Tab-separated table of C-alpha atoms and ligand atoms in Angstrom:
chain	number	residue	atom	x	y	z
A	925	THR	CA	0.014	0.002	-0.014
A	926	GLY	CA	1.125	3.640	-0.736
A	927	PRO	CA	0.260	6.890	0.941
A	928	CYS	CA	-2.315	7.800	-1.975
A	929	ASP	CA	-3.900	4.265	-1.476
A	930	ILE	CA	-4.569	5.328	2.224
A	931	TYR	CA	-5.851	8.694	1.360
A	932	ALA	CA	-8.355	7.279	-1.231
A	933	SER	CA	-9.749	4.719	1.030
A	934	GLY	CA	-10.130	7.694	3.547
A	935	GLY	CA	-12.283	9.375	0.935
A	936	THR	CA	-9.687	12.144	0.222
A	937	PRO	CA	-7.798	10.878	-2.756
A	938	CYS	CA	-4.477	12.458	-3.872
A	939	VAL	CA	-4.689	14.939	-6.725
A	940	ALA	CA	-1.010	15.471	-6.855
A	941	ALA	CA	1.617	12.866	-5.612
A	942	HIS	CA	5.393	13.914	-6.002
A	943	SER	CA	8.293	11.815	-5.007
A	944	THR	CA	11.851	11.105	-6.291
A	945	THR	CA	12.247	8.257	-3.928
A	946	ARG	CA	9.242	5.755	-4.241
A	947	ALA	CA	5.887	5.112	-5.762
A	948	LEU	CA	3.130	6.576	-3.714
A	949	TYR	CA	0.563	4.120	-4.993
A	950	SER	CA	0.881	0.270	-4.786
A	951	SER	CA	0.045	0.052	-8.329
A	952	TYR	CA	2.345	2.904	-9.670
A	953	GLY	CA	5.198	1.769	-11.950
A	954	GLY	CA	5.604	5.021	-14.033
A	955	ALA	CA	7.984	7.720	-14.132
A	956	LEU	CA	8.724	9.358	-10.844
A	957	TYR	CA	11.384	12.053	-12.155
A	958	GLN	CA	13.186	13.081	-15.088
A	959	VAL	CA	17.120	14.100	-14.851
A	960	THR	CA	18.704	16.057	-17.356
A	961	ARG	CA	22.674	15.465	-17.762
A	962	GLY	CA	25.396	18.057	-18.371
A	963	SER	CA	27.539	16.420	-20.887
A	964	ASP	CA	24.999	16.286	-23.714
A	965	GLY	CA	21.676	17.603	-22.370
A	966	ALA	CA	19.988	14.085	-22.662
A	967	LYS	CA	16.960	13.395	-20.455
A	968	THR	CA	15.827	10.240	-19.057
A	969	ASP	CA	12.895	9.299	-16.703
A	970	ILE	CA	13.686	7.305	-13.453
A	971	LYS	CA	10.986	4.932	-12.557
A	972	PRO	CA	10.495	2.568	-9.429
A	973	LEU	CA	12.397	-0.709	-9.630
A	974	SER	CA	8.847	-2.372	-9.680
A	975	ALA	CA	5.387	-0.925	-9.243
A	976	GLY	CA	4.794	0.308	-5.926
A	977	GLY	CA	8.487	0.205	-5.082
A	978	VAL	CA	11.623	2.299	-4.454
A	979	ALA	CA	13.231	4.530	-7.281
A	980	ASN	CA	15.693	2.921	-9.436
A	981	ALA	CA	18.667	5.068	-8.377
A	982	ALA	CA	21.142	2.782	-10.122
A	983	ALA	CA	19.607	3.860	-13.370
A	984	GLN	CA	20.327	7.431	-12.640
A	985	ASP	CA	24.021	6.580	-11.647
A	986	SER	CA	24.641	4.944	-14.760
A	987	PHE	CA	23.079	7.644	-16.934
A	988	CYS	CA	24.648	10.402	-14.999
A	989	SER	CA	28.218	8.474	-14.729
A	990	SER	CA	31.159	10.778	-15.486
A	991	THR	CA	29.025	13.885	-15.892
A	992	THR	CA	26.516	15.992	-13.763
A	993	CYS	CA	22.730	15.667	-13.462
A	994	VAL	CA	19.952	17.929	-12.361
A	995	ILE	CA	16.358	16.979	-11.644
A	996	SER	CA	14.280	18.522	-14.424
A	997	ILE	CA	10.829	17.192	-13.782
A	998	ILE	CA	9.097	15.615	-10.655
A	999	TYR	CA	6.156	13.804	-12.100
A	1000	ASP	CA	2.595	13.671	-10.492
A	1001	GLN	CA	1.643	10.103	-9.925
A	1002	SER	CA	-1.954	10.755	-9.261
A	1003	GLY	CA	-2.901	10.695	-12.982
A	1004	GLN	CA	-3.807	14.429	-12.867
A	1005	GLY	CA	-0.820	15.730	-14.843
A	1006	ASN	CA	0.303	17.904	-11.990
A	1007	HIS	CA	4.049	17.826	-12.720
A	1008	LEU	CA	6.543	20.067	-11.185
A	1009	THR	CA	8.954	21.672	-13.466
A	1010	GLN	CA	11.674	24.651	-13.334
A	1011	ALA	CA	10.035	27.524	-11.695
A	1012	PRO	CA	9.525	30.691	-13.666
A	1013	PRO	CA	10.167	34.217	-12.391
A	1014	GLY	CA	7.723	35.875	-10.078
A	1015	GLY	CA	6.707	39.166	-8.280
A	1016	ALA	CA	9.437	39.012	-5.524
A	1017	ALA	CA	12.376	37.416	-7.627
A	1018	SER	CA	13.660	36.217	-10.766
A	1019	GLY	CA	15.897	33.158	-10.842
A	1020	PRO	CA	19.423	33.179	-12.332
A	1021	GLU	CA	18.746	31.029	-15.370
A	1022	ALA	CA	17.542	31.815	-18.842
A	1023	ASN	CA	14.490	33.942	-18.797
A	1024	GLY	CA	14.465	34.443	-15.003
A	1025	TYR	CA	13.865	30.939	-14.203
A	1026	ASP	CA	15.242	29.334	-11.029
A	1027	TYR	CA	17.961	26.654	-10.761
A	1028	LEU	CA	16.932	23.096	-11.104
A	1029	ALA	CA	18.218	20.875	-8.267
A	1030	SER	CA	21.250	18.401	-8.530
A	1031	ALA	CA	20.215	15.020	-8.817
A	1032	ILE	CA	22.716	13.691	-6.096
A	1033	GLY	CA	22.157	16.234	-3.374
A	1034	ALA	CA	20.151	14.104	-1.106
A	1035	PRO	CA	20.984	10.454	-1.197
A	1036	VAL	CA	19.147	8.273	1.088
A	1037	THR	CA	18.057	4.552	1.485
A	1038	LEU	CA	14.330	3.278	1.805
A	1039	ASN	CA	14.425	-0.290	3.301
A	1040	SER	CA	18.060	-0.434	2.317
A	1041	GLN	CA	17.565	0.689	-1.149
A	1042	LYS	CA	19.192	3.611	-2.588
A	1043	ALA	CA	17.292	6.620	-3.747
A	1044	TYR	CA	17.576	10.370	-4.185
A	1045	GLY	CA	15.833	13.146	-2.529
A	1046	VAL	CA	15.626	16.769	-3.816
A	1047	PHE	CA	17.998	19.029	-1.996
A	1048	ILE	CA	16.871	22.641	-2.619
A	1049	PRO	CA	19.357	25.493	-2.074
A	1050	PRO	CA	18.326	29.140	-2.625
A	1051	LYS	CA	17.445	30.339	-5.991
A	1052	THR	CA	16.120	26.753	-6.886
A	1053	GLY	CA	12.536	25.868	-7.264
A	1054	TYR	CA	9.725	23.894	-9.100
A	1055	ARG	CA	6.261	24.944	-10.077
A	1056	ASN	CA	3.064	23.922	-11.654
A	1057	ASN	CA	0.864	26.794	-12.693
A	1058	SER	CA	-1.865	24.720	-14.631
A	1059	PRO	CA	-3.290	22.622	-11.701
A	1060	ARG	CA	-5.876	19.926	-12.287
A	1061	GLY	CA	-8.085	18.471	-9.738
A	1062	ASN	CA	-9.990	20.520	-7.529
A	1063	GLY	CA	-10.035	20.278	-3.717
A	1064	TYR	CA	-9.122	21.815	-0.485
A	1065	TRP	CA	-5.691	20.583	-0.826
A	1066	ARG	CA	-3.343	19.507	1.991
A	1067	CYS	CA	0.036	18.302	1.886
A	1068	ALA	CA	2.619	16.168	3.615
A	1069	ARG	CA	6.138	15.564	2.959
A	1070	GLY	CA	9.467	14.338	3.988
A	1071	LEU	CA	12.266	16.820	5.216
A	1072	ASP	CA	15.927	16.865	5.832
A	1073	VAL	CA	16.687	18.960	8.877
A	1074	THR	CA	20.367	19.420	7.940
A	1075	ASN	CA	19.183	21.690	5.171
A	1076	TYR	CA	17.362	24.568	6.156
A	1077	ASN	CA	17.361	28.367	6.601
A	1078	ASP	CA	15.410	31.646	7.574
A	1079	GLY	CA	15.037	32.700	4.152
A	1080	CYS	CA	11.632	32.964	2.381
A	1081	CYS	CA	10.487	30.457	1.551
A	1082	PHE	CA	11.154	26.651	1.454
A	1083	ASP	CA	7.527	25.718	0.721
A	1084	TYR	CA	5.377	22.786	-0.730
A	1085	GLY	CA	1.798	23.542	-1.460
A	1086	ASN	CA	-0.808	25.607	-2.885
A	1087	ALA	CA	0.051	28.956	-4.394
A	1088	GLU	CA	-0.825	31.358	-7.172
A	1089	PRO	CA	-0.666	30.480	-10.911
A	1090	SER	CA	0.390	34.087	-11.523
A	1091	ASN	CA	3.648	33.620	-9.788
A	1092	LEU	CA	2.408	37.098	-7.929
A	1093	ASP	CA	1.359	37.520	-4.315
A	1094	THR	CA	-2.401	38.169	-4.682
A	1095	GLY	CA	-3.058	38.682	-1.020
A	1096	ASN	CA	-3.772	37.149	2.388
A	1097	GLY	CA	-5.243	33.722	2.046
A	1098	HIS	CA	-4.182	32.949	-1.399
A	1099	MET	CA	-1.599	30.356	-0.359
A	1100	GLU	CA	-1.676	27.172	1.728
A	1101	ALA	CA	1.734	25.531	1.654
A	1102	ILE	CA	4.021	23.774	4.145
A	1103	PHE	CA	7.076	25.919	5.228
A	1104	PHE	CA	10.055	24.593	6.876
A	1105	GLY	CA	12.779	26.514	8.330
A	1106	ASP	CA	13.725	28.968	11.382
A	1107	ARG	CA	12.270	32.133	9.830
A	1108	THR	CA	10.879	34.256	12.755
A	1109	ALA	CA	9.733	37.326	10.438
A	1110	HIS	CA	6.046	36.192	11.235
A	1111	GLY	CA	4.527	33.423	13.398
A	1112	TYR	CA	7.015	30.778	14.771
A	1113	GLY	CA	7.197	28.104	17.167
A	1114	ALA	CA	8.973	27.041	20.587
A	1115	GLY	CA	12.577	27.203	21.004
A	1116	SER	CA	15.206	28.284	18.077
A	1117	GLY	CA	13.503	26.130	15.099
A	1118	PRO	CA	13.511	24.872	12.518
A	1119	TRP	CA	9.639	24.676	12.580
A	1120	ILE	CA	6.859	23.284	10.390
A	1121	LEU	CA	4.884	26.511	9.524
A	1122	ALA	CA	2.005	27.337	7.053
A	1123	ASP	CA	2.679	29.851	4.531
A	1124	LEU	CA	-0.802	31.458	3.901
A	1125	GLU	CA	0.560	34.087	1.983
A	1126	ASN	CA	2.044	37.407	3.340
A	1127	GLY	CA	3.019	35.497	6.437
A	1128	LEU	CA	4.164	32.109	7.951
A	1129	TYR	CA	1.578	31.047	10.490
A	1130	THR	CA	1.157	28.635	13.534
A	1131	SER	CA	-1.679	29.923	15.009
A	1132	GLY	CA	-4.736	31.811	14.186
A	1133	GLY	CA	-7.149	34.812	14.992
A	1134	ASP	CA	-5.389	38.135	15.938
A	1135	ASP	CA	-2.508	36.154	17.228
A	1136	GLY	CA	-1.276	34.840	13.950
A	1137	TYR	CA	2.283	36.584	14.015
A	1138	GLY	CA	2.870	35.426	17.645
A	1139	ARG	CA	4.892	32.462	18.978
A	1140	ASN	CA	2.964	29.146	19.251
A	1141	PRO	CA	4.618	27.224	22.161
A	1142	ASN	CA	2.826	23.933	21.022
A	1143	ASN	CA	4.830	24.065	17.859
A	1144	PRO	CA	8.223	22.562	18.794
A	1145	SER	CA	11.518	22.917	17.164
A	1146	ILE	CA	12.246	20.003	15.071
A	1147	ASN	CA	15.383	17.924	15.326
A	1148	TYR	CA	14.316	14.706	13.417
A	1149	ARG	CA	16.561	13.850	10.458
A	1150	PHE	CA	13.479	13.067	8.441
A	1151	VAL	CA	10.279	14.929	9.191
A	1152	THR	CA	6.659	14.420	8.322
A	1153	ALA	CA	4.799	17.611	7.907
A	1154	VAL	CA	1.048	17.955	7.462
A	1155	LEU	CA	-1.066	21.007	6.507
A	1156	LYS	CA	-4.632	21.003	5.894
A	1157	GLY	CA	-7.420	23.489	5.636
A	1158	ASN	CA	-11.155	23.119	5.044
A	1159	SER	CA	-13.730	25.233	3.249
A	1160	GLY	CA	-14.740	26.682	6.494
A	1161	ASN	CA	-12.421	28.390	9.174
A	1162	GLN	CA	-10.538	25.465	10.089
A	1163	TRP	CA	-6.840	24.522	9.618
A	1164	THR	CA	-4.305	22.303	11.133
A	1165	ILE	CA	-0.658	21.754	11.267
A	1166	ARG	CA	0.661	18.210	12.265
A	1167	GLY	CA	4.223	16.839	12.448
A	1168	GLY	CA	6.396	13.977	13.509
A	1169	ASN	CA	9.404	11.737	12.988
A	1170	SER	CA	9.384	9.946	9.553
A	1171	VAL	CA	11.325	7.289	10.917
A	1172	SER	CA	9.255	6.386	14.158
A	1173	GLY	CA	6.246	7.204	16.092
A	1174	THR	CA	3.140	9.083	15.350
A	1175	LEU	CA	2.003	12.439	14.295
A	1176	SER	CA	1.239	15.255	16.821
A	1177	THR	CA	-1.101	18.298	16.114
A	1178	TYR	CA	0.811	21.540	16.694
A	1179	TYR	CA	-2.173	23.739	15.774
A	1180	SER	CA	-5.559	23.437	15.087
A	1181	GLY	CA	-8.117	26.259	14.835
A	1182	VAL	CA	-9.404	29.208	13.172
A	1183	ARG	CA	-7.510	31.136	10.375
A	1184	PRO	CA	-5.397	34.236	11.242
A	1185	THR	CA	-6.920	37.650	10.723
A	1186	PRO	CA	-7.390	39.737	8.620
A	1187	ASN	CA	-8.469	38.352	5.296
A	1188	TYR	CA	-7.396	34.712	5.649
A	1189	ASN	CA	-10.858	33.632	6.084
A	1190	PRO	CA	-12.558	32.682	3.839
A	1191	MET	CA	-9.336	31.180	2.220
A	1192	SER	CA	-8.800	31.854	-1.539
A	1193	LYS	CA	-6.476	29.120	-2.412
A	1194	GLU	CA	-5.745	29.255	-6.198
A	1195	GLY	CA	-4.401	25.832	-6.905
A	1196	ALA	CA	-0.867	26.175	-8.179
A	1197	ILE	CA	1.692	24.009	-6.743
A	1198	VAL	CA	5.295	25.121	-5.584
A	1199	LEU	CA	8.164	23.266	-4.192
A	1200	GLY	CA	11.155	25.268	-2.670
A	1201	ILE	CA	9.884	28.766	-3.358
A	1202	GLY	CA	6.997	31.118	-2.172
A	1203	GLY	CA	3.989	32.075	-3.986
A	1204	ASP	CA	5.755	35.236	-5.664
A	1205	ASN	CA	9.036	33.052	-6.344
A	1206	SER	CA	10.599	34.518	-3.225
A	1207	ASN	CA	13.613	31.925	-3.567
A	1208	ALA	CA	15.858	32.351	-0.627
A	1209	GLY	CA	14.729	29.410	1.222
A	1210	ARG	CA	16.633	26.014	1.266
A	1211	GLY	CA	15.479	22.499	2.142
A	1212	THR	CA	15.241	18.893	1.085
A	1213	PHE	CA	12.161	17.092	-0.258
A	1214	TYR	CA	11.583	13.320	-0.672
A	1215	GLU	CA	7.859	12.889	-1.058
A	1216	GLY	CA	4.716	15.025	-0.919
A	1217	VAL	CA	1.126	14.934	-1.894
A	1218	MET	CA	-1.946	17.010	-2.020
A	1219	THR	CA	-5.350	15.707	-1.717
A	1220	THR	CA	-9.099	16.580	-2.234
A	1221	GLY	CA	-11.008	17.417	1.068
A	1222	TYR	CA	-9.912	17.423	4.449
A	1223	PRO	CA	-8.222	14.036	5.554
A	1224	SER	CA	-9.016	12.594	8.916
A	1225	ASP	CA	-6.340	12.373	11.468
A	1226	THR	CA	-6.965	8.705	11.367
A	1227	THR	CA	-6.155	8.683	7.619
A	1228	GLU	CA	-3.029	10.588	8.241
A	1229	ASN	CA	-1.846	8.508	11.209
A	1230	ALA	CA	-1.983	5.431	8.585
A	1231	VAL	CA	-0.063	7.298	6.043
A	1232	GLN	CA	2.691	8.230	9.019
A	1233	ALA	CA	2.923	4.474	9.499
A	1234	ASN	CA	3.456	3.957	5.906
A	1235	ILE	CA	6.119	6.477	6.082
A	1236	VAL	CA	7.893	4.871	9.005
A	1237	ALA	CA	7.546	1.426	7.147
A	1238	ALA	CA	9.365	2.855	4.209
A	1239	LYS	CA	12.397	3.106	6.462
A	1240	TYR	CA	14.059	6.378	5.365
A	1241	ALA	CA	17.784	6.480	6.321
A	1242	PRO	CA	20.705	8.860	5.298
A	1243	SER	CA	23.043	7.324	2.675
A	1244	ALA	CA	26.664	8.253	1.929
A	1245	LEU	CA	26.915	11.790	0.383
A	1246	GLN	CA	30.424	10.949	-1.017
A	1247	SER	CA	31.675	8.316	-3.261
A	1248	GLY	CA	34.883	7.474	-5.213
A	1249	PRO	CA	38.418	7.539	-3.660
A	1250	GLU	CA	38.401	8.585	-0.068
A	1251	ILE	CA	40.184	11.871	1.186
A	1252	THR	CA	41.160	11.131	4.723
A	1253	VAL	CA	40.187	13.151	7.537
A	1254	GLY	CA	43.183	14.287	9.398
A	1255	SER	CA	45.558	14.110	6.472
A	1256	THR	CA	47.136	16.914	4.565
A	1257	VAL	CA	46.462	16.936	0.839
A	1258	SER	CA	47.111	18.941	-2.272
A	1259	PHE	CA	44.893	19.281	-5.376
A	1260	ARG	CA	46.684	19.225	-8.769
A	1261	ALA	CA	44.855	20.475	-11.752
A	1262	THR	CA	44.377	18.234	-14.734
A	1263	THR	CA	43.107	20.402	-17.712
A	1264	LEU	CA	45.618	20.470	-20.715
A	1265	PRO	CA	47.588	22.076	-21.782
A	1266	CYS	CA	47.387	25.007	-19.205
A	1267	CYS	CA	47.368	23.380	-15.904
A	1268	THR	CA	48.770	19.999	-15.083
A	1269	THR	CA	51.547	21.524	-12.926
A	1270	LYS	CA	49.333	23.771	-11.162
A	1271	TYR	CA	47.971	23.278	-7.669
A	1272	ILE	CA	45.143	24.967	-5.643
A	1273	THR	CA	46.802	27.588	-3.679
A	1274	HIS	CA	45.560	30.821	-1.911
A	1275	VAL	CA	46.787	34.325	-2.247
A	1276	GLY	CA	45.174	36.146	0.649
A	1277	ALA	CA	41.486	35.417	0.711
A	1278	ASN	CA	41.620	34.309	-3.153
A	1279	VAL	CA	41.784	30.606	-4.257
A	1280	GLN	CA	43.794	30.334	-7.210
A	1281	LEU	CA	45.897	28.019	-9.340
A	1282	GLN	CA	49.693	28.339	-9.135
A	1283	VAL	CA	52.558	26.161	-10.508
A	1284	ALA	CA	54.024	24.366	-7.446
A	1285	SER	CA	56.502	21.441	-6.859
A	1286	SER	CA	58.419	19.906	-3.981
A	1287	SER	CA	61.289	22.537	-4.888
A	1288	SER	CA	58.861	25.538	-4.563
A	1289	THR	CA	59.476	28.009	-1.796
A	1290	VAL	CA	58.270	26.866	1.789
A	1291	SER	CA	55.536	29.600	1.781
A	1292	LEU	CA	54.142	28.358	-1.767
A	1293	ARG	CA	54.149	24.695	-0.569
A	1294	ARG	CA	52.288	25.754	2.507
A	1295	SER	CA	49.917	27.610	0.539
A	1296	ALA	CA	49.180	24.605	-1.477
A	1297	SER	CA	48.681	22.309	1.382
A	1298	TRP	CA	45.226	21.786	3.210
A	1299	ILE	CA	44.353	20.013	6.381
A	1300	VAL	CA	41.238	17.755	5.878
A	1301	HIS	CA	38.419	17.930	8.567
A	1302	VAL	CA	34.951	16.351	9.019
A	1303	GLY	CA	32.617	18.653	7.130
A	1304	LEU	CA	31.846	21.689	9.341
A	1305	GLY	CA	28.138	21.770	7.885
A	1306	ASN	CA	27.516	18.056	7.359
A	1307	SER	CA	29.754	15.472	8.945
A	1308	GLY	CA	29.251	13.280	5.825
A	1309	CYS	CA	31.469	15.530	3.721
A	1310	LEU	CA	34.895	17.500	4.263
A	1311	SER	CA	36.336	20.820	5.073
A	1312	PHE	CA	39.776	22.129	4.145
A	1313	GLU	CA	41.711	24.243	6.517
A	1314	SER	CA	44.680	26.230	5.176
A	1315	VAL	CA	48.126	24.998	6.549
A	1316	ASP	CA	49.560	28.429	6.497
A	1317	SER	CA	46.573	29.951	8.160
A	1318	PRO	CA	45.115	27.930	10.934
A	1319	GLY	CA	41.355	28.478	11.556
A	1320	SER	CA	40.830	29.615	7.873
A	1321	PHE	CA	38.990	27.325	5.679
A	1322	ILE	CA	38.135	26.976	1.822
A	1323	ARG	CA	34.609	28.216	1.633
A	1324	HIS	CA	32.382	29.581	-1.278
A	1325	SER	CA	30.739	32.925	-1.348
A	1326	SER	CA	28.983	34.472	-4.277
A	1327	ASN	CA	30.257	31.116	-6.243
A	1328	LYS	CA	33.827	31.908	-5.590
A	1329	LEU	CA	36.190	29.881	-3.452
A	1330	LEU	CA	37.903	31.872	-0.625
A	1331	VAL	CA	39.948	31.312	2.280
A	1332	ASN	CA	38.234	32.812	5.339
A	1333	VAL	CA	38.465	32.482	9.098
A	1334	ASN	CA	35.725	30.244	10.278
A	1335	ASP	CA	33.428	32.679	12.248
A	1336	GLY	CA	31.455	29.781	13.642
A	1337	SER	CA	28.288	30.695	11.869
A	1338	LYS	CA	25.954	28.194	10.456
A	1339	LEU	CA	26.320	29.787	7.183
A	1340	PHE	CA	30.138	29.461	7.149
A	1341	ALA	CA	29.750	25.916	8.012
A	1342	GLN	CA	27.392	25.274	4.934
A	1343	GLU	CA	29.637	27.249	2.708
A	1344	ALA	CA	32.851	25.565	3.861
A	1345	THR	CA	31.591	21.976	3.438
A	1346	PHE	CA	32.438	19.841	0.186
A	1347	CYS	CA	31.567	16.401	-0.863
A	1348	SER	CA	34.153	14.325	-2.590
A	1349	HIS	CA	33.300	12.082	-5.791
A	1350	GLU	CA	35.230	10.086	-8.277
A	1351	ALA	CA	36.865	12.630	-10.714
A	1352	LEU	CA	34.626	13.203	-13.693
A	1353	SER	CA	37.798	13.088	-15.896
A	1354	SER	CA	39.952	10.053	-15.732
A	1355	ALA	CA	43.199	12.466	-15.514
A	1356	GLY	CA	42.088	13.234	-12.037
A	1357	THR	CA	41.165	11.449	-8.827
A	1358	ASN	CA	38.589	13.422	-7.116
A	1359	THR	CA	35.908	15.975	-7.972
A	1360	LEU	CA	34.571	18.134	-5.059
A	1361	ARG	CA	31.119	19.479	-4.956
A	1362	SER	CA	29.503	22.123	-2.727
A	1363	TRP	CA	27.452	20.351	-0.038
A	1364	SER	CA	25.139	23.339	0.227
A	1365	PHE	CA	24.894	23.957	-3.446
A	1366	PRO	CA	25.023	20.354	-4.940
A	1367	ALA	CA	24.932	21.363	-8.512
A	1368	ARG	CA	28.125	23.443	-8.014
A	1369	TYR	CA	31.567	21.921	-8.215
A	1370	TRP	CA	35.169	23.223	-7.564
A	1371	ARG	CA	36.293	24.368	-10.757
A	1372	HIS	CA	39.243	26.380	-11.904
A	1373	TYR	CA	38.548	28.934	-14.614
A	1374	ARG	CA	41.171	31.375	-15.765
A	1375	GLY	CA	43.145	30.408	-12.682
A	1376	THR	CA	40.605	31.309	-10.317
A	1377	LEU	CA	38.588	28.635	-8.165
A	1378	TYR	CA	34.822	28.860	-8.265
A	1379	VAL	CA	31.955	26.574	-7.434
A	1380	ALA	CA	30.367	26.126	-10.871
A	1381	SER	CA	27.658	24.290	-12.341
A	1382	ASN	CA	27.922	22.442	-15.658
A	1383	GLY	CA	26.413	25.020	-18.102
A	1384	GLY	CA	24.851	27.605	-15.745
A	1385	PRO	CA	24.489	31.303	-16.209
A	1386	ASN	CA	27.914	32.580	-15.286
A	1387	ALA	CA	31.070	32.649	-17.653
A	1388	PHE	CA	32.716	30.213	-15.197
A	1389	ASP	CA	29.934	27.654	-15.681
A	1390	THR	CA	30.710	27.131	-19.346
A	1391	LYS	CA	30.365	23.560	-20.477
A	1392	MET	CA	33.650	23.749	-22.195
A	1393	THR	CA	36.396	21.707	-20.471
A	1394	PHE	CA	34.242	21.477	-17.469
A	1395	ASN	CA	35.029	17.810	-16.749
A	1396	ASP	CA	38.682	18.589	-16.828
A	1397	ASP	CA	38.374	21.796	-15.017
A	1398	VAL	CA	36.535	20.026	-12.000
A	1399	SER	CA	38.862	17.030	-11.891
A	1400	PHE	CA	41.912	17.191	-9.662
A	1401	VAL	CA	44.781	14.806	-8.638
A	1402	VAL	CA	44.567	14.746	-4.718
A	1403	ALA	CA	47.879	13.660	-3.204
A	1404	SER	CA	49.677	14.184	0.079
A	1405	GLY	CA	50.290	17.996	1.017
A	1406	PHE	CA	53.787	19.531	0.353
A	1407	GLN	CA	54.668	19.607	4.154
B	213	AHR	O1	3.845	34.537	2.984
B	213	AHR	C1	5.331	34.428	2.770
B	213	AHR	C2	5.504	34.976	1.390
B	213	AHR	O2	5.173	36.098	1.201
B	213	AHR	C3	4.862	34.128	0.278
B	213	AHR	O3	5.643	32.919	0.065
B	213	AHR	C4	5.369	34.965	-0.876
B	213	AHR	O4	4.325	34.835	-1.976
B	213	AHR	C5	5.157	36.424	-0.207
B	213	AHR	O5	6.221	37.249	-0.556
């Protein structure tokens, strides 16, 4: 049985069912998502291993081998055709891609296992989002989803749910989407977050009436690795937030009552679907999505409790973020470039805060050799990846900022930790050993371009994202440091 079979038997069938990890109906064997690869722009659909089963991650790995891949479509399994595709520009923000579209998510940013079978979620950094502005299947939609609490922020707005087909903020009550993060601009919960909140447009809420912008002490900070979040609103003045641990236990109700004032009742949902962005394409949020649905009607708590049991039985677990040759924590390493003919004697070094290639060897000056040597640490932002401290500047690490690699003092902030964490994979070119990607922007890889190091995407909007020599420029030979 899948979650949408349970909703159907509860009389509130799914009208949108999105997941890159598994089929949400026991009979569903069709496409879950589409990936597009960087090398040649080819696309392929990833299906479950069998009807009702877990996604065929091996098919993705083989299609994307020696190149990069992004998730270009998240298909609707409900039969309504409510697929999610690259989000267009909106009233609040344009994205960085052509015609103001947002980025698409990397296909490898959120590896997990379900009952020990590998699958990939959708790791969504800022400026990344999906949308459907031609919704089919009416209803008072409600949504549930799996979340990854290692990836969140206080930006607006990592949402999944109901929004405006115009990409514009059309006023209070014109959205009903789950938000996840630690934003405190509007209503918020107990502790320091992150929280499951409701984006009802022009505000994130966790209570109603005149108190909508207040703190709701019954809405807890969430520290589960995988989270089930439920938001439902009826045709009257009633809405509910529920949440729980996707790996064990049951759902709790964090709010159930009237809508906020003013003008949230009657609600005016318009039916578009957003993922990773706000209703007006506010695209500063970050989060991870595994599965989510919207249903007709107002599902009963009993139905939702059965769905939660189904999610628990799916046994979500984290999976290795890295692959290929290991870069050992505690060792001191160097990174030699491999691009011909320019760069095969050049190493990643820093000159002040700037990270750039310089020719180096064992006979270089001591200061150059130290500048080209890096101490490997457990990732500051995620222990499944790595951080690199400069040998000649203790306490300073390689981090990305505005897509450039810099060597900066670790200021202890969450943002620095995220920006200083990189995951290693087998090199995309056989001339190298390793390729490193940003943990916090998984579609971006360490890449030298005209001698300067960037986090670059394969064919993105910046000059340093060019596809030309991408595989060579992101492939390094990792060896012992020069010390
Ligand atoms: O409600 C919060 C945000 O406000 C919405 O997502 C967006 O449309 C508006 O800017």
